[in-house]
Amino acid sequence: MSYDIFLHLEVAKSDELFRSNENMTRYGFVPYPADPKYNPDGLPMGFAKTAVANGPWKGNWVGLGCAACHNGQLQYNNLRINISGGTAIGLDFYAFLEDLNAALAASLADNRKFDRLADKIGGDKADLRTRLANDAAGINQYITRTALTGSVAGPGRMDALGLIHNQVQSRALGVPENWRAPLAPVKPSFVWNIPQSAWAQWTGVLPDPLFRNHGEVLGVFARMDLTSKSEEEGLFTSTVDLKGQILSENLLRRLAPPKWPEEQLGPIDRAKAAQGAALFAEHCSSCHSTWPHRWSEPRQQGKRFIENAIVGETVIGTDPAPFRSPQFDFLPTAMSGPLSGRLPEPYTDDLVVSPATMFRTVIQLQTLIRALESLNLSPEELASAHAYGPVDPEPPLPLPALNAYKANPIEGMWSAPPFLHNGSVPNLYELLIPPCERSKTFYVGRGFDPVKVGVDTTGASGKFLYDTTLVGNSNQGHSFENGGLSKGVIGRLLTEDERWALIEFVKSVPNEASQISPFGGPQDPVRAWLDETFYHVRNPGTYDGAPKLAP
């Protein structure tokens, strides 16, 4: 929305500034000090100003950058511990948009509010009212249609893939019939070690961070033209700040996972952590790596990436809702609308195609190509931006498993509760017990529990009640119980002492500060596909397209 309007907009029912630190903290945003160069207006962490110099969207805009959802803050007693690149546990994205929607509507309807806004901004009132109405319509559309869902996601979660589909293939394409209810809320992952990883999302479907970041911003609030008749008239242009995305991704390559702050959260029992390390090696390390990690076979220029397990939903047994997203739908269920006739072979004149085809081959690639043209990247810069993989593989890279989750590296995982992809398990302790014993409902608070290592579930620091019986909220799977391995059961029943030892070990990694994994791999990598302990080596056939090994 317009930068100047956001700066001076009032909340709906008072004259308090909507962007005030007090109000933004209510939604879980983290205040950030003003800085004359990087943050002149003192906006919260994750808010960014973008200046569009030309075209239909010329002007100064405010939007959300990566840090809005991918930074954490742990609250314990009177302490607030910032976790750079962590999970925004307390961020209630939907509550923020609902109140922003109400604030914009109030400033349009209440002449006194509008006049106060106009006095602060200056300029022509008629022009301001037009811009205000446009901003209000966009936010209203997002909260009442794009993000409309039957189950409230609550703080720290959103159905990112569902929102991307609705923004791009329904709203921007101008085909409301393509709308789908976003029913698969997930928590934003922590992002340290993600640029170094072979797969760029929760799932094993995308190895290219440039495609991921570009697609993500199309699904939030970027403007794009998918309806003009020709590229000369603006078709496939967008406001995506691709240069900024590349800079952000390069910065993340230098982000270290957080070390447990013993002075603030209590000392680590090193003897117990050592017991946990042995248990971790026995039960967990074939999927989840720790430093020095396992590394892929080389991509371009010999670059290697952390190779973690991609575990099928039929094995891990966790909530499968994300795989019901339109992004995983390869049946022809989306109307091509104004892009019919512009699709690649063999879909050129198809009126109905799969959502995956529409998004991947037309919208993302075409808008990405247009955005890249203006950057004039060198071959080395382009290769780096694509994480040294094929720029546009034809045929596409083989997917390890379509309906499967990536097991993230374990470093810093202690700081990113609640656990599992959908945040359905409040703490590490419950992650290590059978699902039948886990909490069926619990409060999601901003407070941190350093004992069980998770969110405060007492209701003292947050009143959102997480109900695991709702669609997308299942807390099944990733279970340790007796009876042998089966769907959702990945290990034997652990004793109480073993659970606490594992928790102590997870708290202890990384074992030193600033433990940054080298982008492109170390000089002497542990080669995943030669490691007999690696999940996919232990279980042949669980990874389609496993590499042919060089000597």
C-alpha positions as a Python dict, from the first residue, in 0.01 Angstrom:
ca = {
    (1, 'M'): (0, 0, 0),
    (2, 'S'): (104, 366, -25),
    (3, 'Y'): (397, 443, 203),
    (4, 'D'): (276, 783, 316),
    (5, 'I'): (-74, 655, 392),
    (6, 'F'): (64, 372, 606),
    (7, 'L'): (286, 615, 799),
    (8, 'H'): (-6, 837, 899),
    (9, 'L'): (-304, 600, 905),
    (10, 'E'): (-496, 583, 1234),
    (11, 'V'): (-642, 271, 1393),
    (12, 'A'): (-1014, 229, 1330),
    (13, 'K'): (-1151, 339, 1667),
    (14, 'S'): (-906, 605, 1785),
    (15, 'D'): (-652, 854, 1663),
    (16, 'E'): (-356, 630, 1756),
    (17, 'L'): (-127, 574, 1461),
    (18, 'F'): (-174, 227, 1319),
    (19, 'R'): (202, 191, 1264),
    (20, 'S'): (290, 292, 1624),
    (21, 'N'): (519, 51, 1806),
    (22, 'E'): (248, -12, 2064),
    (23, 'N'): (-5, -116, 1801),
    (24, 'M'): (233, -318, 1585),
    (25, 'T'): (354, -510, 1889),
    (26, 'R'): (-4, -628, 1944),
    (27, 'Y'): (23, -831, 1624),
    (28, 'G'): (363, -974, 1709),
    (29, 'F'): (583, -746, 1499),
    (30, 'V'): (917, -656, 1655),
    (31, 'P'): (987, -283, 1693),
    (32, 'Y'): (1310, -163, 1534),
    (33, 'P'): (1490, 165, 1606),
    (34, 'A'): (1487, 445, 1356),
    (35, 'D'): (1800, 481, 1145),
    (36, 'P'): (1860, 768, 903),
    (37, 'K'): (1986, 536, 629),
    (38, 'Y'): (1805, 203, 668),
    (39, 'N'): (1491, 282, 867),
    (40, 'P'): (1427, 658, 866),
    (41, 'D'): (1067, 628, 985),
    (42, 'G'): (1125, 369, 1256),
    (43, 'L'): (909, 92, 1109),
    (44, 'P'): (902, -253, 1272),
    (45, 'M'): (1135, -529, 1163),
    (46, 'G'): (1034, -670, 827),
    (47, 'F'): (864, -363, 680),
    (48, 'A'): (1025, -227, 366),
    (49, 'K'): (987, 81, 150),
    (50, 'T'): (997, 33, -227),
    (51, 'A'): (1018, 318, -478),
    (52, 'V'): (876, 231, -821),
    (53, 'A'): (1012, 482, -1069),
    (54, 'N'): (799, 415, -1376),
    (55, 'G'): (489, 246, -1506),
    (56, 'P'): (137, 200, -1371),
    (57, 'W'): (257, 145, -1014),
    (58, 'K'): (483, 449, -994),
    (59, 'G'): (520, 575, -638),
    (60, 'N'): (648, 489, -292),
    (61, 'W'): (509, 170, -139),
    (62, 'V'): (537, -17, 189),
    (63, 'G'): (535, -394, 204),
    (64, 'L'): (656, -693, 400),
    (65, 'G'): (1008, -822, 355),
    (66, 'C'): (1141, -1164, 452),
    (67, 'A'): (1217, -1057, 809),
    (68, 'A'): (851, -996, 895),
    (69, 'C'): (782, -1371, 911),
    (70, 'H'): (1134, -1513, 934),
    (71, 'N'): (1255, -1346, 1253),
    (72, 'G'): (1175, -1472, 1598),
    (73, 'Q'): (1151, -1322, 1942),
    (74, 'L'): (1151, -1541, 2251),
    (75, 'Q'): (999, -1391, 2566),
    (76, 'Y'): (1098, -1539, 2899),
    (77, 'N'): (1015, -1365, 3224),
    (78, 'N'): (1110, -1003, 3149),
    (79, 'L'): (1356, -1092, 2874),
    (80, 'R'): (1303, -1060, 2500),
    (81, 'I'): (1557, -1253, 2296),
    (82, 'N'): (1567, -1175, 1923),
    (83, 'I'): (1638, -1473, 1697),
    (84, 'S'): (1761, -1349, 1361),
    (85, 'G'): (1618, -1567, 1085),
    (86, 'G'): (1394, -1758, 1325),
    (87, 'T'): (1021, -1824, 1334),
    (88, 'A'): (787, -1535, 1416),
    (89, 'I'): (601, -1727, 1686),
    (90, 'G'): (380, -1436, 1790),
    (91, 'L'): (306, -1281, 1451),
    (92, 'D'): (-69, -1288, 1387),
    (93, 'F'): (-70, -1203, 1017),
    (94, 'Y'): (-447, -1236, 982),
    (95, 'A'): (-530, -1016, 1283),
    (96, 'F'): (-294, -751, 1144),
    (97, 'L'): (-468, -751, 805),
    (98, 'E'): (-816, -751, 956),
    (99, 'D'): (-737, -443, 1164),
    (100, 'L'): (-555, -274, 875),
    (101, 'N'): (-865, -335, 665),
    (102, 'A'): (-1081, -174, 934),
    (103, 'A'): (-845, 122, 969),
    (104, 'L'): (-850, 196, 595),
    (105, 'A'): (-1228, 166, 581),
    (106, 'A'): (-1265, 401, 879),
    (107, 'S'): (-1045, 668, 720),
    (108, 'L'): (-1256, 652, 405),
    (109, 'A'): (-1588, 673, 591),
    (110, 'D'): (-1501, 921, 869),
    (111, 'N'): (-1435, 1269, 731),
    (112, 'R'): (-1252, 1374, 1047),
    (113, 'K'): (-1009, 1085, 1014),
    (114, 'F'): (-962, 1155, 645),
    (115, 'D'): (-896, 1525, 710),
    (116, 'R'): (-635, 1445, 974),
    (117, 'L'): (-468, 1207, 729),
    (118, 'A'): (-478, 1469, 453),
    (119, 'D'): (-331, 1737, 682),
    (120, 'K'): (-33, 1514, 762),
    (121, 'I'): (32, 1406, 404),
    (122, 'G'): (-52, 1728, 222),
    (123, 'G'): (-119, 1759, -149),
    (124, 'D'): (-442, 1716, -341),
    (125, 'K'): (-724, 1565, -133),
    (126, 'A'): (-900, 1411, -431),
    (127, 'D'): (-583, 1228, -531),
    (128, 'L'): (-533, 1110, -173),
    (129, 'R'): (-888, 977, -151),
    (130, 'T'): (-837, 784, -475),
    (131, 'R'): (-514, 629, -348),
    (132, 'L'): (-671, 552, -11),
    (133, 'A'): (-967, 382, -180),
    (134, 'N'): (-733, 173, -396),
    (135, 'D'): (-527, 68, -93),
    (136, 'A'): (-842, -15, 101),
    (137, 'A'): (-981, -223, -185),
    (138, 'G'): (-659, -424, -214),
    (139, 'I'): (-637, -508, 156),
    (140, 'N'): (-1009, -583, 173),
    (141, 'Q'): (-979, -819, -122),
    (142, 'Y'): (-690, -1000, 44),
    (143, 'I'): (-852, -1053, 383),
    (144, 'T'): (-1206, -1124, 262),
    (145, 'R'): (-1123, -1344, -36),
    (146, 'T'): (-758, -1434, -98),
    (147, 'A'): (-692, -1541, 261),
    (148, 'L'): (-1045, -1650, 355),
    (149, 'T'): (-1034, -1984, 531),
    (150, 'G'): (-1259, -2205, 738),
    (151, 'S'): (-1008, -2251, 1021),
    (152, 'V'): (-831, -1958, 1183),
    (153, 'A'): (-456, -2002, 1138),
    (154, 'G'): (-360, -1802, 1446),
    (155, 'P'): (-18, -1656, 1526),
    (156, 'G'): (292, -1779, 1352),
    (157, 'R'): (117, -1959, 1064),
    (158, 'M'): (-33, -1908, 719),
    (159, 'D'): (-104, -2123, 413),
    (160, 'A'): (168, -1968, 200),
    (161, 'L'): (117, -2189, -106),
    (162, 'G'): (-260, -2142, -97),
    (163, 'L'): (-224, -1765, -71),
    (164, 'I'): (21, -1759, -363),
    (165, 'H'): (-225, -1956, -577),
    (166, 'N'): (-516, -1726, -495),
    (167, 'Q'): (-321, -1405, -548),
    (168, 'V'): (-174, -1513, -879),
    (169, 'Q'): (-420, -1746, -1048),
    (170, 'S'): (-742, -1595, -917),
    (171, 'R'): (-688, -1227, -839),
    (172, 'A'): (-407, -1119, -1075),
    (173, 'L'): (-530, -1339, -1358),
    (174, 'G'): (-879, -1198, -1314),
    (175, 'V'): (-1039, -1542, -1287),
    (176, 'P'): (-1225, -1561, -954),
    (177, 'E'): (-1331, -1918, -1032),
    (178, 'N'): (-971, -2030, -970),
    (179, 'W'): (-995, -1945, -599),
    (180, 'R'): (-926, -2223, -348),
    (181, 'A'): (-968, -2213, 29),
    (182, 'P'): (-621, -2194, 191),
    (183, 'L'): (-655, -2490, 429),
    (184, 'A'): (-293, -2587, 494),
    (185, 'P'): (-143, -2344, 747),
    (186, 'V'): (229, -2386, 807),
    (187, 'K'): (475, -2193, 1015),
    (188, 'P'): (749, -2000, 836),
    (189, 'S'): (1069, -2199, 869),
    (190, 'F'): (1385, -2069, 1027),
    (191, 'V'): (1618, -1966, 746),
    (192, 'W'): (1976, -2025, 860),
    (193, 'N'): (2134, -2309, 660),
    (194, 'I'): (1849, -2288, 406),
    (195, 'P'): (2058, -2117, 131),
    (196, 'Q'): (2313, -2393, 189),
    (197, 'S'): (2049, -2667, 155),
    (198, 'A'): (1975, -2868, -158),
    (199, 'W'): (1601, -2799, -131),
    (200, 'A'): (1462, -2452, -76),
    (201, 'Q'): (1124, -2518, 91),
    (202, 'W'): (955, -2740, 350),
    (203, 'T'): (918, -2998, 73),
    (204, 'G'): (1145, -3150, -188),
    (205, 'V'): (994, -2974, -487),
    (206, 'L'): (1214, -2671, -546),
    (207, 'P'): (1594, -2649, -543),
    (208, 'D'): (1612, -2290, -671),
    (209, 'P'): (1588, -2003, -418),
    (210, 'L'): (1533, -1743, -691),
    (211, 'F'): (1215, -1920, -805),
    (212, 'R'): (1104, -1964, -444),
    (213, 'N'): (1156, -1601, -346),
    (214, 'H'): (1003, -1466, -665),
    (215, 'G'): (698, -1689, -630),
    (216, 'E'): (657, -1598, -263),
    (217, 'V'): (643, -1225, -324),
    (218, 'L'): (392, -1271, -608),
    (219, 'G'): (172, -1439, -350),
    (220, 'V'): (188, -1162, -92),
    (221, 'F'): (125, -815, -230),
    (222, 'A'): (341, -761, -538),
    (223, 'R'): (160, -600, -830),
    (224, 'M'): (173, -788, -1160),
    (225, 'D'): (13, -762, -1502),
    (226, 'L'): (-130, -1090, -1630),
    (227, 'T'): (-417, -946, -1831),
    (228, 'S'): (-273, -706, -2089),
    (229, 'K'): (-291, -824, -2448),
    (230, 'S'): (81, -804, -2519),
    (231, 'E'): (417, -761, -2355),
    (232, 'E'): (447, -421, -2522),
    (233, 'E'): (137, -316, -2327),
    (234, 'G'): (286, -444, -1999),
    (235, 'L'): (199, -813, -1986),
    (236, 'F'): (417, -1000, -1730),
    (237, 'T'): (558, -684, -1573),
    (238, 'S'): (558, -668, -1194),
    (239, 'T'): (684, -471, -896),
    (240, 'V'): (901, -756, -768),
    (241, 'D'): (1230, -618, -627),
    (242, 'L'): (1445, -897, -765),
    (243, 'K'): (1769, -715, -689),
    (244, 'G'): (1666, -683, -327),
    (245, 'Q'): (1573, -1050, -313),
    (246, 'I'): (1913, -1155, -444),
    (247, 'L'): (2086, -929, -190),
    (248, 'S'): (1872, -1075, 90),
    (249, 'E'): (1950, -1432, -16),
    (250, 'N'): (2322, -1354, -28),
    (251, 'L'): (2297, -1209, 321),
    (252, 'L'): (2129, -1525, 451),
    (253, 'R'): (2428, -1729, 337),
    (254, 'R'): (2620, -1562, 621),
    (255, 'L'): (2354, -1618, 890),
    (256, 'A'): (2456, -1846, 1174),
    (257, 'P'): (2208, -2054, 1375),
    (258, 'P'): (2154, -1923, 1730),
    (259, 'K'): (2341, -2073, 2024),
    (260, 'W'): (2136, -2144, 2338),
    (261, 'P'): (2184, -1837, 2566),
    (262, 'E'): (2274, -2006, 2894),
    (263, 'E'): (2288, -1683, 3093),
    (264, 'Q'): (1927, -1604, 3002),
    (265, 'L'): (1762, -1947, 2968),
    (266, 'G'): (1969, -2162, 3204),
    (267, 'P'): (2283, -2376, 3175),
    (268, 'I'): (2305, -2685, 2957),
    (269, 'D'): (2370, -3016, 3134),
    (270, 'R'): (2669, -3127, 2927),
    (271, 'A'): (2672, -3485, 3056),
    (272, 'K'): (2305, -3527, 2969),
    (273, 'A'): (2362, -3360, 2630),
    (274, 'A'): (2637, -3615, 2559),
    (275, 'Q'): (2389, -3896, 2630),
    (276, 'G'): (2145, -3721, 2397),
    (277, 'A'): (2408, -3700, 2122),
    (278, 'A'): (2438, -4078, 2118),
    (279, 'L'): (2057, -4114, 2109),
    (280, 'F'): (2036, -3856, 1829),
    (281, 'A'): (2290, -4052, 1625),
    (282, 'E'): (2084, -4367, 1676),
    (283, 'H'): (1733, -4233, 1615),
    (284, 'C'): (1747, -3898, 1433),
    (285, 'S'): (2067, -3833, 1240),
    (286, 'S'): (1983, -4038, 933),
    (287, 'C'): (1728, -3766, 846),
    (288, 'H'): (1836, -3453, 1037),
    (289, 'S'): (2198, -3348, 996),
    (290, 'T'): (2429, -3156, 1224),
    (291, 'W'): (2756, -2987, 1148),
    (292, 'P'): (2958, -3084, 940),
    (293, 'H'): (2642, -3210, 760),
    (294, 'R'): (2607, -3433, 456),
    (295, 'W'): (2654, -3272, 117),
    (296, 'S'): (2507, -3326, -227),
    (297, 'E'): (2696, -3419, -538),
    (298, 'P'): (2833, -3105, -709),
    (299, 'R'): (2624, -2865, -914),
    (300, 'Q'): (2775, -2601, -1141),
    (301, 'Q'): (3130, -2492, -1053),
    (302, 'G'): (3154, -2782, -808),
    (303, 'K'): (2916, -2625, -556),
    (304, 'R'): (2760, -2867, -306),
    (305, 'F'): (2457, -2826, -83),
    (306, 'I'): (2341, -2981, 243),
    (307, 'E'): (2156, -3301, 157),
    (308, 'N'): (1891, -3380, 414),
    (309, 'A'): (1631, -3650, 391),
    (310, 'I'): (1309, -3596, 196),
    (311, 'V'): (1063, -3815, 384),
    (312, 'G'): (730, -3915, 232),
    (313, 'E'): (405, -3834, 410),
    (314, 'T'): (324, -4206, 420),
    (315, 'V'): (638, -4253, 632),
    (316, 'I'): (640, -3949, 856),
    (317, 'G'): (261, -3952, 897),
    (318, 'T'): (221, -3582, 973),
    (319, 'D'): (-67, -3368, 847),
    (320, 'P'): (-82, -3406, 466),
    (321, 'A'): (-283, -3088, 399),
    (322, 'P'): (2, -2899, 225),
    (323, 'F'): (9, -3165, -46),
    (324, 'R'): (-355, -3092, -124),
    (325, 'S'): (-254, -2739, -224),
    (326, 'P'): (-316, -2631, -585),
    (327, 'Q'): (60, -2607, -624),
    (328, 'F'): (68, -2987, -607),
    (329, 'D'): (-232, -3028, -836),
    (330, 'F'): (-133, -3162, -1177),
    (331, 'L'): (-491, -3219, -1295),
    (332, 'P'): (-644, -2958, -1531),
    (333, 'T'): (-847, -2762, -1275),
    (334, 'A'): (-746, -2398, -1338),
    (335, 'M'): (-891, -2172, -1605),
    (336, 'S'): (-619, -2011, -1814),
    (337, 'G'): (-829, -1700, -1875),
    (338, 'P'): (-648, -1419, -2056),
    (339, 'L'): (-334, -1633, -2091),
    (340, 'S'): (-500, -1889, -2312),
    (341, 'G'): (-300, -1895, -2636),
    (342, 'R'): (18, -1797, -2450),
    (343, 'L'): (84, -2128, -2282),
    (344, 'P'): (380, -2343, -2388),
    (345, 'E'): (337, -2658, -2589),
    (346, 'P'): (143, -2881, -2553),
    (347, 'Y'): (-98, -2653, -2362),
    (348, 'T'): (-95, -2354, -2598),
    (349, 'D'): (-466, -2316, -2657),
    (350, 'D'): (-597, -2503, -2354),
    (351, 'L'): (-868, -2322, -2163),
    (352, 'V'): (-815, -2536, -1853),
    (353, 'V'): (-472, -2648, -1731),
    (354, 'S'): (-321, -2767, -1407),
    (355, 'P'): (-242, -2498, -1148),
    (356, 'A'): (116, -2626, -1137),
    (357, 'T'): (155, -2579, -1513),
    (358, 'M'): (5, -2232, -1504),
    (359, 'F'): (220, -2111, -1217),
    (360, 'R'): (548, -2271, -1316),
    (361, 'T'): (567, -2238, -1692),
    (362, 'V'): (384, -1912, -1753),
    (363, 'I'): (338, -1682, -1459),
    (364, 'Q'): (655, -1741, -1262),
    (365, 'L'): (894, -1790, -1552),
    (366, 'Q'): (754, -1510, -1766),
    (367, 'T'): (740, -1251, -1487),
    (368, 'L'): (1080, -1365, -1363),
    (369, 'I'): (1229, -1329, -1709),
    (370, 'R'): (1094, -974, -1737),
    (371, 'A'): (1229, -885, -1393),
    (372, 'L'): (1572, -1034, -1469),
    (373, 'E'): (1607, -842, -1796),
    (374, 'S'): (1651, -512, -1616),
    (375, 'L'): (1928, -638, -1385),
    (376, 'N'): (2189, -731, -1649),
    (377, 'L'): (2342, -997, -1425),
    (378, 'S'): (2674, -1152, -1520),
    (379, 'P'): (2679, -1529, -1587),
    (380, 'E'): (2840, -1582, -1246),
    (381, 'E'): (2578, -1367, -1070),
    (382, 'L'): (2296, -1549, -1247),
    (383, 'A'): (2439, -1890, -1158),
    (384, 'S'): (2478, -1785, -797),
    (385, 'A'): (2120, -1651, -782),
    (386, 'H'): (1994, -1990, -903),
    (387, 'A'): (2210, -2171, -642),
    (388, 'Y'): (2426, -2312, -923),
    (389, 'G'): (2148, -2530, -1059),
    (390, 'P'): (1998, -2524, -1410),
    (391, 'V'): (1837, -2186, -1479),
    (392, 'D'): (1534, -2350, -1635),
    (393, 'P'): (1581, -2725, -1652),
    (394, 'E'): (1417, -2893, -1948),
    (395, 'P'): (1294, -3145, -1863),
    (396, 'P'): (1255, -3033, -1499),
    (397, 'L'): (1489, -3168, -1235),
    (398, 'P'): (1368, -3504, -1101),
    (399, 'L'): (1179, -3458, -777),
    (400, 'P'): (1296, -3677, -488),
    (401, 'A'): (934, -3731, -380),
    (402, 'L'): (637, -3509, -456),
    (403, 'N'): (445, -3562, -132),
    (404, 'A'): (734, -3546, 111),
    (405, 'Y'): (883, -3317, 374),
    (406, 'K'): (1243, -3204, 407),
    (407, 'A'): (1414, -3282, 736),
    (408, 'N'): (1587, -2954, 823),
    (409, 'P'): (1931, -2935, 984),
    (410, 'I'): (1901, -2948, 1363),
    (411, 'E'): (2114, -2644, 1454),
    (412, 'G'): (1911, -2376, 1626),
    (413, 'M'): (1590, -2578, 1601),
    (414, 'W'): (1542, -2528, 1975),
    (415, 'S'): (1451, -2162, 1904),
    (416, 'A'): (1173, -2226, 1652),
    (417, 'P'): (871, -2377, 1827),
    (418, 'P'): (597, -2493, 1794),
    (419, 'F'): (713, -2798, 1602),
    (420, 'L'): (626, -2992, 1287),
    (421, 'H'): (554, -2802, 967),
    (422, 'N'): (211, -2685, 1092),
    (423, 'G'): (318, -2594, 1444),
    (424, 'S'): (92, -2860, 1595),
    (425, 'V'): (332, -2978, 1868),
    (426, 'P'): (404, -2710, 2129),
    (427, 'N'): (745, -2825, 2251),
    (428, 'L'): (1032, -3069, 2201),
    (429, 'Y'): (915, -3290, 2486),
    (430, 'E'): (581, -3361, 2317),
    (431, 'L'): (761, -3424, 1988),
    (432, 'L'): (929, -3723, 2154),
    (433, 'I'): (615, -3889, 2295),
    (434, 'P'): (344, -4086, 2113),
    (435, 'P'): (83, -3861, 1946),
    (436, 'C'): (-195, -4009, 2161),
    (437, 'E'): (-29, -3846, 2462),
    (438, 'R'): (24, -3505, 2299),
    (439, 'S'): (-192, -3203, 2379),
    (440, 'K'): (-514, -3204, 2176),
    (441, 'T'): (-554, -2831, 2237),
    (442, 'F'): (-310, -2575, 2373),
    (443, 'Y'): (-267, -2201, 2392),
    (444, 'V'): (-8, -2043, 2165),
    (445, 'G'): (175, -1775, 2357),
    (446, 'R'): (466, -1547, 2283),
    (447, 'G'): (636, -1671, 2596),
    (448, 'F'): (908, -1939, 2577),
    (449, 'D'): (924, -2253, 2789),
    (450, 'P'): (1296, -2332, 2841),
    (451, 'V'): (1224, -2661, 3022),
    (452, 'K'): (1017, -2850, 2764),
    (453, 'V'): (1164, -2612, 2502),
    (454, 'G'): (864, -2466, 2328),
    (455, 'V'): (585, -2213, 2344),
    (456, 'D'): (410, -2104, 2661),
    (457, 'T'): (86, -2307, 2660),
    (458, 'T'): (-62, -2173, 2984),
    (459, 'G'): (-252, -1884, 2827),
    (460, 'A'): (-47, -1633, 3026),
    (461, 'S'): (127, -1490, 2717),
    (462, 'G'): (-123, -1570, 2442),
    (463, 'K'): (-488, -1660, 2415),
    (464, 'F'): (-507, -1832, 2077),
    (465, 'L'): (-633, -2187, 2131),
    (466, 'Y'): (-475, -2431, 1887),
    (467, 'D'): (-714, -2718, 1814),
    (468, 'T'): (-542, -3022, 1660),
    (469, 'T'): (-875, -3166, 1538),
    (470, 'L'): (-924, -2893, 1277),
    (471, 'V'): (-831, -2924, 909),
    (472, 'G'): (-458, -2877, 860),
    (473, 'N'): (-386, -2892, 1236),
    (474, 'S'): (-318, -3262, 1295),
    (475, 'N'): (-43, -3341, 1545),
    (476, 'Q'): (-3, -3702, 1432),
    (477, 'G'): (317, -3857, 1303),
    (478, 'H'): (689, -3828, 1383),
    (479, 'S'): (617, -4073, 1663),
    (480, 'F'): (836, -4279, 1893),
    (481, 'E'): (638, -4578, 2020),
    (482, 'N'): (646, -4952, 2048),
    (483, 'G'): (511, -5192, 1787),
    (484, 'G'): (758, -5149, 1505),
    (485, 'L'): (790, -4895, 1228),
    (486, 'S'): (472, -4804, 1041),
    (487, 'K'): (308, -4492, 901),
    (488, 'G'): (395, -4210, 1138),
    (489, 'V'): (608, -4425, 1368),
    (490, 'I'): (977, -4351, 1312),
    (491, 'G'): (1135, -4504, 1621),
    (492, 'R'): (1090, -4707, 1937),
    (493, 'L'): (932, -4577, 2255),
    (494, 'L'): (1177, -4358, 2443),
    (495, 'T'): (1219, -4354, 2819),
    (496, 'E'): (1173, -4034, 3017),
    (497, 'D'): (1548, -4005, 3072),
    (498, 'E'): (1612, -4052, 2701),
    (499, 'R'): (1364, -3778, 2609),
    (500, 'W'): (1525, -3527, 2844),
    (501, 'A'): (1872, -3625, 2720),
    (502, 'L'): (1765, -3564, 2357),
    (503, 'I'): (1617, -3227, 2451),
    (504, 'E'): (1943, -3132, 2621),
    (505, 'F'): (2137, -3229, 2309),
    (506, 'V'): (1913, -3024, 2078),
    (507, 'K'): (1965, -2726, 2310),
    (508, 'S'): (2341, -2774, 2277),
    (509, 'V'): (2364, -2737, 1898),
    (510, 'P'): (2525, -2538, 1761),
    (511, 'N'): (2791, -2584, 2026),
    (512, 'E'): (2963, -2259, 1935),
    (513, 'A'): (2850, -1917, 1823),
    (514, 'S'): (2869, -1806, 1458),
    (515, 'Q'): (2885, -2163, 1324),
    (516, 'I'): (2811, -2075, 961),
    (517, 'S'): (2797, -2357, 707),
    (518, 'P'): (3006, -2265, 402),
    (519, 'F'): (2793, -2183, 100),
    (520, 'G'): (2887, -2428, -174),
    (521, 'G'): (3021, -2681, 71),
    (522, 'P'): (3345, -2740, 264),
    (523, 'Q'): (3671, -2855, 107),
    (524, 'D'): (3633, -3211, 235),
    (525, 'P'): (3258, -3274, 238),
    (526, 'V'): (3079, -3571, 383),
    (527, 'R'): (2918, -3704, 65),
    (528, 'A'): (2559, -3792, 151),
    (529, 'W'): (2518, -4063, -109),
    (530, 'L'): (2828, -4247, 16),
    (531, 'D'): (2716, -4228, 379),
    (532, 'E'): (2562, -4558, 487),
    (533, 'T'): (2377, -4384, 772),
    (534, 'F'): (2189, -4149, 535),
    (535, 'Y'): (1815, -4220, 524),
    (536, 'H'): (1798, -4261, 147),
    (537, 'V'): (2105, -4486, 136),
    (538, 'R'): (1954, -4698, 412),
    (539, 'N'): (1621, -4705, 229),
    (540, 'P'): (1683, -4743, -146),
    (541, 'G'): (1400, -4630, -369),
    (542, 'T'): (1284, -4349, -140),
    (543, 'Y'): (1447, -4077, -350),
    (544, 'D'): (1366, -4052, -721),
    (545, 'G'): (1656, -3932, -930),
    (546, 'A'): (1934, -4017, -685),
    (547, 'P'): (2263, -3901, -841),
    (548, 'K'): (2507, -4116, -1030),
    (549, 'L'): (2815, -4103, -815),
    (550, 'A'): (3150, -3991, -949),
    (551, 'P'): (3461, -4153, -800),
}
